[in-house]
PDB file of C-alpha atoms and ligand atoms in Angstrom:
ATOM      1  CA  MET A   1      -3.633  -0.492  -5.453  1.00  0.00           C
ATOM      2  CA  LYS A   2      -2.948  -3.411  -3.171  1.00  0.00           C
ATOM      3  CA  VAL A   3      -5.420  -6.292  -3.349  1.00  0.00           C
ATOM      4  CA  VAL A   4      -5.420  -8.738  -0.446  1.00  0.00           C
ATOM      5  CA  ILE A   5      -7.463 -11.935  -0.736  1.00  0.00           C
ATOM      6  CA  VAL A   6      -8.200 -13.797   2.484  1.00  0.00           C
ATOM      7  CA  GLU A   7     -10.270 -16.800   3.389  1.00  0.00           C
ATOM      8  CA  ASN A   8     -13.420 -15.433   4.971  1.00  0.00           C
ATOM      9  CA  PRO A   9     -15.158 -12.297   6.293  1.00  0.00           C
ATOM     10  CA  LYS A  10     -13.529 -12.605   9.711  1.00  0.00           C
ATOM     11  CA  ALA A  11     -10.071 -12.607   8.102  1.00  0.00           C
ATOM     12  CA  VAL A  12     -11.075  -9.547   6.053  1.00  0.00           C
ATOM     13  CA  GLY A  13     -11.881  -7.762   9.304  1.00  0.00           C
ATOM     14  CA  ALA A  14      -8.659  -8.885  10.981  1.00  0.00           C
ATOM     15  CA  ALA A  15      -6.502  -7.670   8.077  1.00  0.00           C
ATOM     16  CA  ALA A  16      -8.263  -4.298   7.858  1.00  0.00           C
ATOM     17  CA  ALA A  17      -8.112  -3.854  11.635  1.00  0.00           C
ATOM     18  CA  GLN A  18      -4.362  -4.426  11.536  1.00  0.00           C
ATOM     19  CA  ILE A  19      -3.903  -1.560   9.066  1.00  0.00           C
ATOM     20  CA  ILE A  20      -6.132   0.780  11.076  1.00  0.00           C
ATOM     21  CA  ALA A  21      -4.454  -0.157  14.354  1.00  0.00           C
ATOM     22  CA  THR A  22      -1.069   0.710  12.846  1.00  0.00           C
ATOM     23  CA  VAL A  23      -2.350   4.180  11.987  1.00  0.00           C
ATOM     24  CA  VAL A  24      -3.806   4.723  15.468  1.00  0.00           C
ATOM     25  CA  LEU A  25      -0.681   3.458  17.220  1.00  0.00           C
ATOM     26  CA  ALA A  26       1.454   5.890  15.219  1.00  0.00           C
ATOM     27  CA  LYS A  27      -0.964   8.761  15.760  1.00  0.00           C
ATOM     28  CA  PRO A  28      -3.282   8.557  18.791  1.00  0.00           C
ATOM     29  CA  ARG A  29      -5.275  11.570  17.505  1.00  0.00           C
ATOM     30  CA  ALA A  30      -5.697  10.029  14.053  1.00  0.00           C
ATOM     31  CA  VAL A  31      -8.749  10.968  12.016  1.00  0.00           C
ATOM     32  CA  LEU A  32     -10.672   7.916  10.799  1.00  0.00           C
ATOM     33  CA  GLY A  33     -13.380   7.799   8.158  1.00  0.00           C
ATOM     34  CA  PHE A  34     -16.113   5.324   9.031  1.00  0.00           C
ATOM     35  CA  ALA A  35     -18.242   3.272   6.672  1.00  0.00           C
ATOM     36  CA  THR A  36     -21.316   1.545   8.064  1.00  0.00           C
ATOM     37  CA  GLY A  37     -23.314  -1.438   6.826  1.00  0.00           C
ATOM     38  CA  SER A  38     -22.404  -5.126   6.996  1.00  0.00           C
ATOM     39  CA  SER A  39     -19.011  -4.972   5.275  1.00  0.00           C
ATOM     40  CA  PRO A  40     -16.902  -3.275   7.972  1.00  0.00           C
ATOM     41  CA  GLY A  41     -18.607  -5.057  10.896  1.00  0.00           C
ATOM     42  CA  ALA A  42     -15.848  -7.632  11.280  1.00  0.00           C
ATOM     43  CA  THR A  43     -13.242  -4.854  11.131  1.00  0.00           C
ATOM     44  CA  TYR A  44     -14.836  -2.973  14.010  1.00  0.00           C
ATOM     45  CA  ARG A  45     -15.250  -6.191  16.010  1.00  0.00           C
ATOM     46  CA  SER A  46     -11.606  -7.038  15.445  1.00  0.00           C
ATOM     47  CA  LEU A  47     -10.555  -3.550  16.575  1.00  0.00           C
ATOM     48  CA  ALA A  48     -12.745  -3.896  19.675  1.00  0.00           C
ATOM     49  CA  THR A  49     -10.878  -7.094  20.514  1.00  0.00           C
ATOM     50  CA  MET A  50      -7.574  -5.236  20.196  1.00  0.00           C
ATOM     51  CA  VAL A  51      -8.861  -2.531  22.546  1.00  0.00           C
ATOM     52  CA  GLN A  52      -9.390  -5.228  25.164  1.00  0.00           C
ATOM     53  CA  ALA A  53      -6.385  -7.443  24.409  1.00  0.00           C
ATOM     54  CA  VAL A  54      -3.587  -4.995  23.642  1.00  0.00           C
ATOM     55  CA  HIS A  55      -5.060  -1.781  25.060  1.00  0.00           C
ATOM     56  CA  LEU A  56      -5.311  -0.070  21.707  1.00  0.00           C
ATOM     57  CA  ASP A  57      -6.603   3.359  22.716  1.00  0.00           C
ATOM     58  CA  PHE A  58      -9.255   5.172  20.661  1.00  0.00           C
ATOM     59  CA  SER A  59     -10.114   7.822  23.239  1.00  0.00           C
ATOM     60  CA  GLU A  60      -8.292  10.579  21.337  1.00  0.00           C
ATOM     61  CA  VAL A  61      -9.169   9.338  17.855  1.00  0.00           C
ATOM     62  CA  ARG A  62     -11.459  11.540  15.793  1.00  0.00           C
ATOM     63  CA  GLY A  63     -13.922  10.172  13.270  1.00  0.00           C
ATOM     64  CA  PHE A  64     -16.130  11.166  10.359  1.00  0.00           C
ATOM     65  CA  ALA A  65     -18.943   9.001   9.048  1.00  0.00           C
ATOM     66  CA  LEU A  66     -19.190   8.599   5.311  1.00  0.00           C
ATOM     67  CA  ASP A  67     -22.886   9.214   5.081  1.00  0.00           C
ATOM     68  CA  GLU A  68     -26.276   9.595   6.740  1.00  0.00           C
ATOM     69  CA  TYR A  69     -29.876   9.195   5.676  1.00  0.00           C
ATOM     70  CA  VAL A  70     -32.059  12.250   5.247  1.00  0.00           C
ATOM     71  CA  GLY A  71     -35.564  12.182   6.680  1.00  0.00           C
ATOM     72  CA  ILE A  72     -35.351   9.751   9.569  1.00  0.00           C
ATOM     73  CA  PRO A  73     -35.334  11.052  13.123  1.00  0.00           C
ATOM     74  CA  ARG A  74     -32.192  11.319  15.183  1.00  0.00           C
ATOM     75  CA  GLY A  75     -32.007   8.193  17.321  1.00  0.00           C
ATOM     76  CA  HIS A  76     -33.687   5.968  14.681  1.00  0.00           C
ATOM     77  CA  PRO A  77     -31.931   2.581  15.052  1.00  0.00           C
ATOM     78  CA  ALA A  78     -31.031   2.499  11.328  1.00  0.00           C
ATOM     79  CA  SER A  79     -29.630   6.050  11.258  1.00  0.00           C
ATOM     80  CA  TYR A  80     -25.902   5.933  10.725  1.00  0.00           C
ATOM     81  CA  ALA A  81     -25.359   8.149  13.766  1.00  0.00           C
ATOM     82  CA  GLU A  82     -26.932   5.365  15.836  1.00  0.00           C
ATOM     83  CA  VAL A  83     -25.092   2.584  14.007  1.00  0.00           C
ATOM     84  CA  ILE A  84     -21.803   4.366  14.604  1.00  0.00           C
ATOM     85  CA  ARG A  85     -22.604   4.882  18.283  1.00  0.00           C
ATOM     86  CA  ARG A  86     -23.535   1.189  18.726  1.00  0.00           C
ATOM     87  CA  GLU A  87     -20.917  -0.483  16.535  1.00  0.00           C
ATOM     88  CA  ILE A  88     -17.930   1.853  16.780  1.00  0.00           C
ATOM     89  CA  VAL A  89     -18.006   4.566  19.450  1.00  0.00           C
ATOM     90  CA  GLU A  90     -19.066   2.351  22.352  1.00  0.00           C
ATOM     91  CA  PRO A  91     -17.137  -0.860  21.632  1.00  0.00           C
ATOM     92  CA  LEU A  92     -13.936   0.966  20.674  1.00  0.00           C
ATOM     93  CA  GLY A  93     -14.181   3.585  23.410  1.00  0.00           C
ATOM     94  CA  LEU A  94     -14.140   6.661  21.201  1.00  0.00           C
ATOM     95  CA  THR A  95     -15.082   9.967  22.776  1.00  0.00           C
ATOM     96  CA  PRO A  96     -18.570  10.728  21.359  1.00  0.00           C
ATOM     97  CA  ALA A  97     -17.779  14.420  20.836  1.00  0.00           C
ATOM     98  CA  ASN A  98     -14.870  13.406  18.590  1.00  0.00           C
ATOM     99  CA  VAL A  99     -17.137  11.715  16.045  1.00  0.00           C
ATOM    100  CA  SER A 100     -19.116  13.558  13.378  1.00  0.00           C
ATOM    101  CA  VAL A 101     -21.901  12.338  11.122  1.00  0.00           C
ATOM    102  CA  PRO A 102     -23.396  14.392   8.272  1.00  0.00           C
ATOM    103  CA  ASP A 103     -26.484  16.214   9.563  1.00  0.00           C
ATOM    104  CA  GLY A 104     -29.339  14.559   7.713  1.00  0.00           C
ATOM    105  CA  GLN A 105     -31.765  16.610   9.825  1.00  0.00           C
ATOM    106  CA  ALA A 106     -30.412  19.984   8.728  1.00  0.00           C
ATOM    107  CA  GLN A 107     -32.836  22.585   7.371  1.00  0.00           C
ATOM    108  CA  ASP A 108     -30.251  23.533   4.763  1.00  0.00           C
ATOM    109  CA  LEU A 109     -28.706  20.303   3.520  1.00  0.00           C
ATOM    110  CA  ASP A 110     -26.419  22.041   1.011  1.00  0.00           C
ATOM    111  CA  GLN A 111     -24.939  24.067   3.849  1.00  0.00           C
ATOM    112  CA  ALA A 112     -24.665  20.942   6.008  1.00  0.00           C
ATOM    113  CA  GLY A 113     -22.588  19.364   3.238  1.00  0.00           C
ATOM    114  CA  ARG A 114     -20.281  22.370   3.046  1.00  0.00           C
ATOM    115  CA  ASP A 115     -19.968  22.471   6.853  1.00  0.00           C
ATOM    116  CA  TYR A 116     -19.004  18.801   6.873  1.00  0.00           C
ATOM    117  CA  GLU A 117     -16.246  19.372   4.341  1.00  0.00           C
ATOM    118  CA  GLU A 118     -15.014  22.301   6.436  1.00  0.00           C
ATOM    119  CA  ALA A 119     -14.976  20.167   9.599  1.00  0.00           C
ATOM    120  CA  ILE A 120     -12.896  17.477   7.879  1.00  0.00           C
ATOM    121  CA  ILE A 121     -10.403  20.082   6.697  1.00  0.00           C
ATOM    122  CA  GLU A 122     -10.248  21.664  10.172  1.00  0.00           C
ATOM    123  CA  ALA A 123      -9.484  18.238  11.659  1.00  0.00           C
ATOM    124  CA  GLY A 124      -6.498  18.047   9.334  1.00  0.00           C
ATOM    125  CA  GLY A 125      -8.082  15.647   6.837  1.00  0.00           C
ATOM    126  CA  ILE A 126      -8.897  11.972   7.151  1.00  0.00           C
ATOM    127  CA  ASP A 127      -5.875   9.756   7.817  1.00  0.00           C
ATOM    128  CA  ILE A 128      -7.556   6.524   6.849  1.00  0.00           C
ATOM    129  CA  GLN A 129     -10.950   6.015   5.263  1.00  0.00           C
ATOM    130  CA  ILE A 130     -12.721   2.674   5.673  1.00  0.00           C
ATOM    131  CA  LEU A 131     -14.965   1.807   2.739  1.00  0.00           C
ATOM    132  CA  GLY A 132     -17.505  -0.854   1.881  1.00  0.00           C
ATOM    133  CA  ILE A 133     -18.855  -1.273  -1.640  1.00  0.00           C
ATOM    134  CA  GLY A 134     -22.460  -1.512  -2.743  1.00  0.00           C
ATOM    135  CA  ALA A 135     -23.591  -4.235  -5.155  1.00  0.00           C
ATOM    136  CA  ASN A 136     -23.994  -1.477  -7.760  1.00  0.00           C
ATOM    137  CA  GLY A 137     -20.451  -0.207  -7.187  1.00  0.00           C
ATOM    138  CA  HIS A 138     -21.235   2.715  -4.887  1.00  0.00           C
ATOM    139  CA  ILE A 139     -18.926   3.851  -2.099  1.00  0.00           C
ATOM    140  CA  GLY A 140     -20.370   6.040   0.618  1.00  0.00           C
ATOM    141  CA  PHE A 141     -23.727   6.689  -1.010  1.00  0.00           C
ATOM    142  CA  ASN A 142     -22.167   7.878  -4.256  1.00  0.00           C
ATOM    143  CA  GLU A 143     -24.456   6.107  -6.661  1.00  0.00           C
ATOM    144  CA  PRO A 144     -23.545   5.395 -10.299  1.00  0.00           C
ATOM    145  CA  THR A 145     -22.978   8.599 -12.327  1.00  0.00           C
ATOM    146  CA  SER A 146     -21.742  10.477  -9.235  1.00  0.00           C
ATOM    147  CA  SER A 147     -19.153  13.071 -10.167  1.00  0.00           C
ATOM    148  CA  LEU A 148     -15.649  11.767  -9.590  1.00  0.00           C
ATOM    149  CA  THR A 149     -14.760  15.099  -7.940  1.00  0.00           C
ATOM    150  CA  SER A 150     -17.926  15.452  -5.828  1.00  0.00           C
ATOM    151  CA  LEU A 151     -17.846  16.665  -2.223  1.00  0.00           C
ATOM    152  CA  THR A 152     -20.317  16.065   0.622  1.00  0.00           C
ATOM    153  CA  ARG A 153     -23.818  16.665  -0.698  1.00  0.00           C
ATOM    154  CA  ILE A 154     -27.353  15.345  -0.894  1.00  0.00           C
ATOM    155  CA  LYS A 155     -27.824  12.304  -3.136  1.00  0.00           C
ATOM    156  CA  THR A 156     -30.850  10.306  -4.209  1.00  0.00           C
ATOM    157  CA  LEU A 157     -30.518   6.596  -3.510  1.00  0.00           C
ATOM    158  CA  THR A 158     -31.128   4.113  -6.296  1.00  0.00           C
ATOM    159  CA  GLU A 159     -33.973   1.644  -6.046  1.00  0.00           C
ATOM    160  CA  SER A 160     -31.418  -1.203  -5.810  1.00  0.00           C
ATOM    161  CA  THR A 161     -29.582   0.403  -2.869  1.00  0.00           C
ATOM    162  CA  ARG A 162     -32.884   1.041  -1.089  1.00  0.00           C
ATOM    163  CA  ARG A 163     -33.804  -2.621  -1.604  1.00  0.00           C
ATOM    164  CA  ASP A 164     -30.388  -3.784  -0.367  1.00  0.00           C
ATOM    165  CA  ASN A 165     -30.743  -1.665   2.777  1.00  0.00           C
ATOM    166  CA  ALA A 166     -34.398  -2.498   3.426  1.00  0.00           C
ATOM    167  CA  ARG A 167     -33.164  -5.223   5.799  1.00  0.00           C
ATOM    168  CA  PHE A 168     -32.294  -2.497   8.305  1.00  0.00           C
ATOM    169  CA  PHE A 169     -35.850  -1.072   8.211  1.00  0.00           C
ATOM    170  CA  ASP A 170     -39.342  -2.451   8.821  1.00  0.00           C
ATOM    171  CA  HIS A 171     -40.174  -2.337   5.112  1.00  0.00           C
ATOM    172  CA  LEU A 172     -38.879  -0.950   1.825  1.00  0.00           C
ATOM    173  CA  SER A 173     -41.118   2.102   1.919  1.00  0.00           C
ATOM    174  CA  ALA A 174     -39.448   3.137   5.208  1.00  0.00           C
ATOM    175  CA  VAL A 175     -36.003   3.360   3.565  1.00  0.00           C
ATOM    176  CA  PRO A 176     -35.188   7.014   2.964  1.00  0.00           C
ATOM    177  CA  VAL A 177     -34.875   8.216  -0.614  1.00  0.00           C
ATOM    178  CA  HIS A 178     -32.177  10.785   0.132  1.00  0.00           C
ATOM    179  CA  CYS A 179     -28.907  10.897   2.016  1.00  0.00           C
ATOM    180  CA  LEU A 180     -25.981  13.186   2.722  1.00  0.00           C
ATOM    181  CA  THR A 181     -22.757  11.548   1.663  1.00  0.00           C
ATOM    182  CA  GLN A 182     -19.100  12.408   1.437  1.00  0.00           C
ATOM    183  CA  GLY A 183     -18.334  12.765  -2.248  1.00  0.00           C
ATOM    184  CA  LEU A 184     -15.885  10.789  -4.320  1.00  0.00           C
ATOM    185  CA  GLY A 185     -13.620  13.834  -4.242  1.00  0.00           C
ATOM    186  CA  THR A 186     -13.857  13.887  -0.434  1.00  0.00           C
ATOM    187  CA  ILE A 187     -12.903  10.216  -0.292  1.00  0.00           C
ATOM    188  CA  LEU A 188      -9.956  10.775  -2.614  1.00  0.00           C
ATOM    189  CA  ARG A 189      -8.616  13.477  -0.281  1.00  0.00           C
ATOM    190  CA  SER A 190      -8.134  10.897   2.514  1.00  0.00           C
ATOM    191  CA  HIS A 191      -4.528  10.006   3.114  1.00  0.00           C
ATOM    192  CA  GLU A 192      -5.216   6.275   2.861  1.00  0.00           C
ATOM    193  CA  LEU A 193      -8.132   4.055   1.829  1.00  0.00           C
ATOM    194  CA  VAL A 194      -9.076   0.557   2.980  1.00  0.00           C
ATOM    195  CA  LEU A 195     -11.965  -1.036   1.120  1.00  0.00           C
ATOM    196  CA  VAL A 196     -13.414  -4.236   2.564  1.00  0.00           C
ATOM    197  CA  ALA A 197     -15.846  -6.629   0.890  1.00  0.00           C
ATOM    198  CA  HIS A 198     -17.080 -10.154   1.372  1.00  0.00           C
ATOM    199  CA  GLY A 199     -19.585 -12.433  -0.283  1.00  0.00           C
ATOM    200  CA  SER A 200     -20.415 -13.398  -3.850  1.00  0.00           C
ATOM    201  CA  HIS A 201     -23.018 -10.619  -4.153  1.00  0.00           C
ATOM    202  CA  LYS A 202     -20.125  -8.126  -4.198  1.00  0.00           C
ATOM    203  CA  ALA A 203     -18.027  -9.964  -6.811  1.00  0.00           C
ATOM    204  CA  VAL A 204     -19.300  -8.125  -9.910  1.00  0.00           C
ATOM    205  CA  ALA A 205     -18.941  -4.653  -8.394  1.00  0.00           C
ATOM    206  CA  LEU A 206     -15.575  -5.489  -6.867  1.00  0.00           C
ATOM    207  CA  ALA A 207     -14.086  -6.756 -10.129  1.00  0.00           C
ATOM    208  CA  ALA A 208     -15.397  -3.702 -11.980  1.00  0.00           C
ATOM    209  CA  ALA A 209     -13.988  -1.346  -9.343  1.00  0.00           C
ATOM    210  CA  VAL A 210     -10.546  -2.953  -9.163  1.00  0.00           C
ATOM    211  CA  GLU A 211      -9.933  -4.148 -12.714  1.00  0.00           C
ATOM    212  CA  GLY A 212     -12.478  -2.304 -14.846  1.00  0.00           C
ATOM    213  CA  PRO A 213     -12.170   1.142 -16.377  1.00  0.00           C
ATOM    214  CA  LEU A 214     -12.374   4.265 -14.237  1.00  0.00           C
ATOM    215  CA  THR A 215     -15.977   5.330 -14.666  1.00  0.00           C
ATOM    216  CA  SER A 216     -18.662   7.138 -12.718  1.00  0.00           C
ATOM    217  CA  MET A 217     -20.894   4.161 -13.596  1.00  0.00           C
ATOM    218  CA  VAL A 218     -18.825   2.247 -11.015  1.00  0.00           C
ATOM    219  CA  PRO A 219     -18.117   4.930  -8.414  1.00  0.00           C
ATOM    220  CA  ALA A 220     -15.758   2.653  -6.459  1.00  0.00           C
ATOM    221  CA  SER A 221     -13.441   2.573  -9.488  1.00  0.00           C
ATOM    222  CA  VAL A 222     -12.344   6.046  -8.362  1.00  0.00           C
ATOM    223  CA  ILE A 223     -10.050   4.353  -5.835  1.00  0.00           C
ATOM    224  CA  GLN A 224      -7.812   3.581  -8.824  1.00  0.00           C
ATOM    225  CA  LEU A 225      -6.833   7.259  -8.632  1.00  0.00           C
ATOM    226  CA  HIS A 226      -5.619   6.938  -5.050  1.00  0.00           C
ATOM    227  CA  SER A 227      -1.960   6.168  -4.380  1.00  0.00           C
ATOM    228  CA  ARG A 228      -2.559   4.432  -1.013  1.00  0.00           C
ATOM    229  CA  ALA A 229      -5.538   2.157  -1.477  1.00  0.00           C
ATOM    230  CA  THR A 230      -5.814  -1.375  -0.093  1.00  0.00           C
ATOM    231  CA  VAL A 231      -8.675  -3.662  -1.051  1.00  0.00           C
ATOM    232  CA  ILE A 232      -9.261  -6.580   1.318  1.00  0.00           C
ATOM    233  CA  VAL A 233     -11.699  -9.238   0.179  1.00  0.00           C
ATOM    234  CA  ASP A 234     -12.693 -12.808   0.901  1.00  0.00           C
ATOM    235  CA  GLU A 235     -12.533 -15.584  -1.708  1.00  0.00           C
ATOM    236  CA  GLU A 236     -16.171 -15.109  -2.730  1.00  0.00           C
ATOM    237  CA  ALA A 237     -15.945 -11.380  -3.318  1.00  0.00           C
ATOM    238  CA  ALA A 238     -12.675 -11.990  -5.210  1.00  0.00           C
ATOM    239  CA  SER A 239     -14.166 -14.699  -7.414  1.00  0.00           C
ATOM    240  CA  LEU A 240     -14.474 -12.534 -10.553  1.00  0.00           C
ATOM    241  CA  LEU A 241     -11.066 -10.878 -10.350  1.00  0.00           C
ATOM    242  CA  THR A 242      -8.782 -11.947 -13.183  1.00  0.00           C
ATOM    243  CA  LEU A 243      -5.389 -11.209 -11.595  1.00  0.00           C
ATOM    244  CA  THR A 244      -5.828 -13.223  -8.393  1.00  0.00           C
ATOM    245  CA  GLN A 245      -2.638 -15.171  -9.023  1.00  0.00           C
ATOM    246  CA  TYR A 246      -0.701 -11.933  -9.254  1.00  0.00           C
ATOM    247  CA  TYR A 247      -2.276 -10.546  -6.058  1.00  0.00           C
ATOM    248  CA  ARG A 248      -1.315 -13.731  -4.205  1.00  0.00           C
ATOM    249  CA  PHE A 249       2.182 -13.609  -5.715  1.00  0.00           C
ATOM    250  CA  VAL A 250       2.590 -10.031  -4.490  1.00  0.00           C
ATOM    251  CA  ALA A 251       1.442 -11.063  -0.989  1.00  0.00           C
ATOM    252  CA  SER A 252       4.019 -13.834  -0.852  1.00  0.00           C
ATOM    253  CA  HIS A 253       6.876 -11.640  -2.184  1.00  0.00           C
ATOM    254  CA  LEU A 254       6.621  -8.523  -0.060  1.00  0.00           C
ATOM    255  CA  PRO A 255       9.481  -6.153  -0.839  1.00  0.00           C
TER     256      PRO A 255
HETATM  257  C1  F6R B   1     -22.406   3.061   4.266  1.00  0.00           C
HETATM  258  C2  F6R B   1     -21.556   2.977   3.076  1.00  0.00           C
HETATM  259  C3  F6R B   1     -21.999   2.122   1.946  1.00  0.00           C
HETATM  260  C4  F6R B   1     -21.854   0.644   2.273  1.00  0.00           C
HETATM  261  C5  F6R B   1     -22.346  -0.192   1.107  1.00  0.00           C
HETATM  262  C6  F6R B   1     -22.232  -1.669   1.384  1.00  0.00           C
HETATM  263  O1  F6R B   1     -21.811   3.915   5.209  1.00  0.00           O
HETATM  264  O2  F6R B   1     -20.535   3.577   3.032  1.00  0.00           O
HETATM  265  O3  F6R B   1     -21.209   2.410   0.815  1.00  0.00           O
HETATM  266  O4  F6R B   1     -20.523   0.359   2.558  1.00  0.00           O
HETATM  267  O5  F6R B   1     -23.671   0.116   0.843  1.00  0.00           O
HETATM  268  O6  F6R B   1     -23.148  -1.989   2.380  1.00  0.00           O
HETATM  269  P1  F6R B   1     -23.080  -3.419   3.083  1.00  0.00           P
HETATM  270  O7  F6R B   1     -21.755  -3.506   3.688  1.00  0.00           O
HETATM  271  O8  F6R B   1     -24.171  -3.377   4.103  1.00  0.00           O
HETATM  272  O9  F6R B   1     -23.291  -4.409   2.001  1.00  0.00           O
END
């Protein structure tokens, strides 16, 4: 795992965008995995700047969202389909038909999960998966005790995640209890992972994921099993890491 510590959230976004841009430049029909929430916002904004400044072209890129709420109507401003349309598809100029989000409206959610896995496989797999991390160590909506080999399926959100995400809704009771999320096994199948985090509220989870034991109690620790994972964090999110000197040494002695 490569750990990159930068000064602030904007620099986190710039560094992650650079990695994603490299993938898209090499493969215009690349398949990207999209996280939502606050963490990757700066990454998407940085990519949008590149679209304008250096004509980075996303029109052929395909995308798969990590997760979606169950039980809120299509078009709800907090649904991840809407967030992805607003924050990724439009500013980056993706073709809407090229972007898939788990169907949280499906009658048969188990089948919707299987269909989603099938669609990812048919697209040739995800070239690069963008991840945020929850304060409780989740990635996607794989809450603590998620199976390390899980695939896309319905999950029940923890009370703490619902509280954390209540800021996107009118009140806590409006936050859905269930979601459809790519599993930890799905995430591990991606060719490359980029996890971004900023802020002191992520420091405990980040340190546990990067330097703690591999455990379903910290679902993000599963990235330790991936051979191409980069973690990009600001100083605050990195504040509880113990090997920061080593990570900085590595950055200044690139092979
Ligand atoms: C959402 C997702 C989640 C978030 C995590 C952090 O698609 O994948 O794992 O990345 O909940 O959320 P923020 O960034 O809002 O703190």
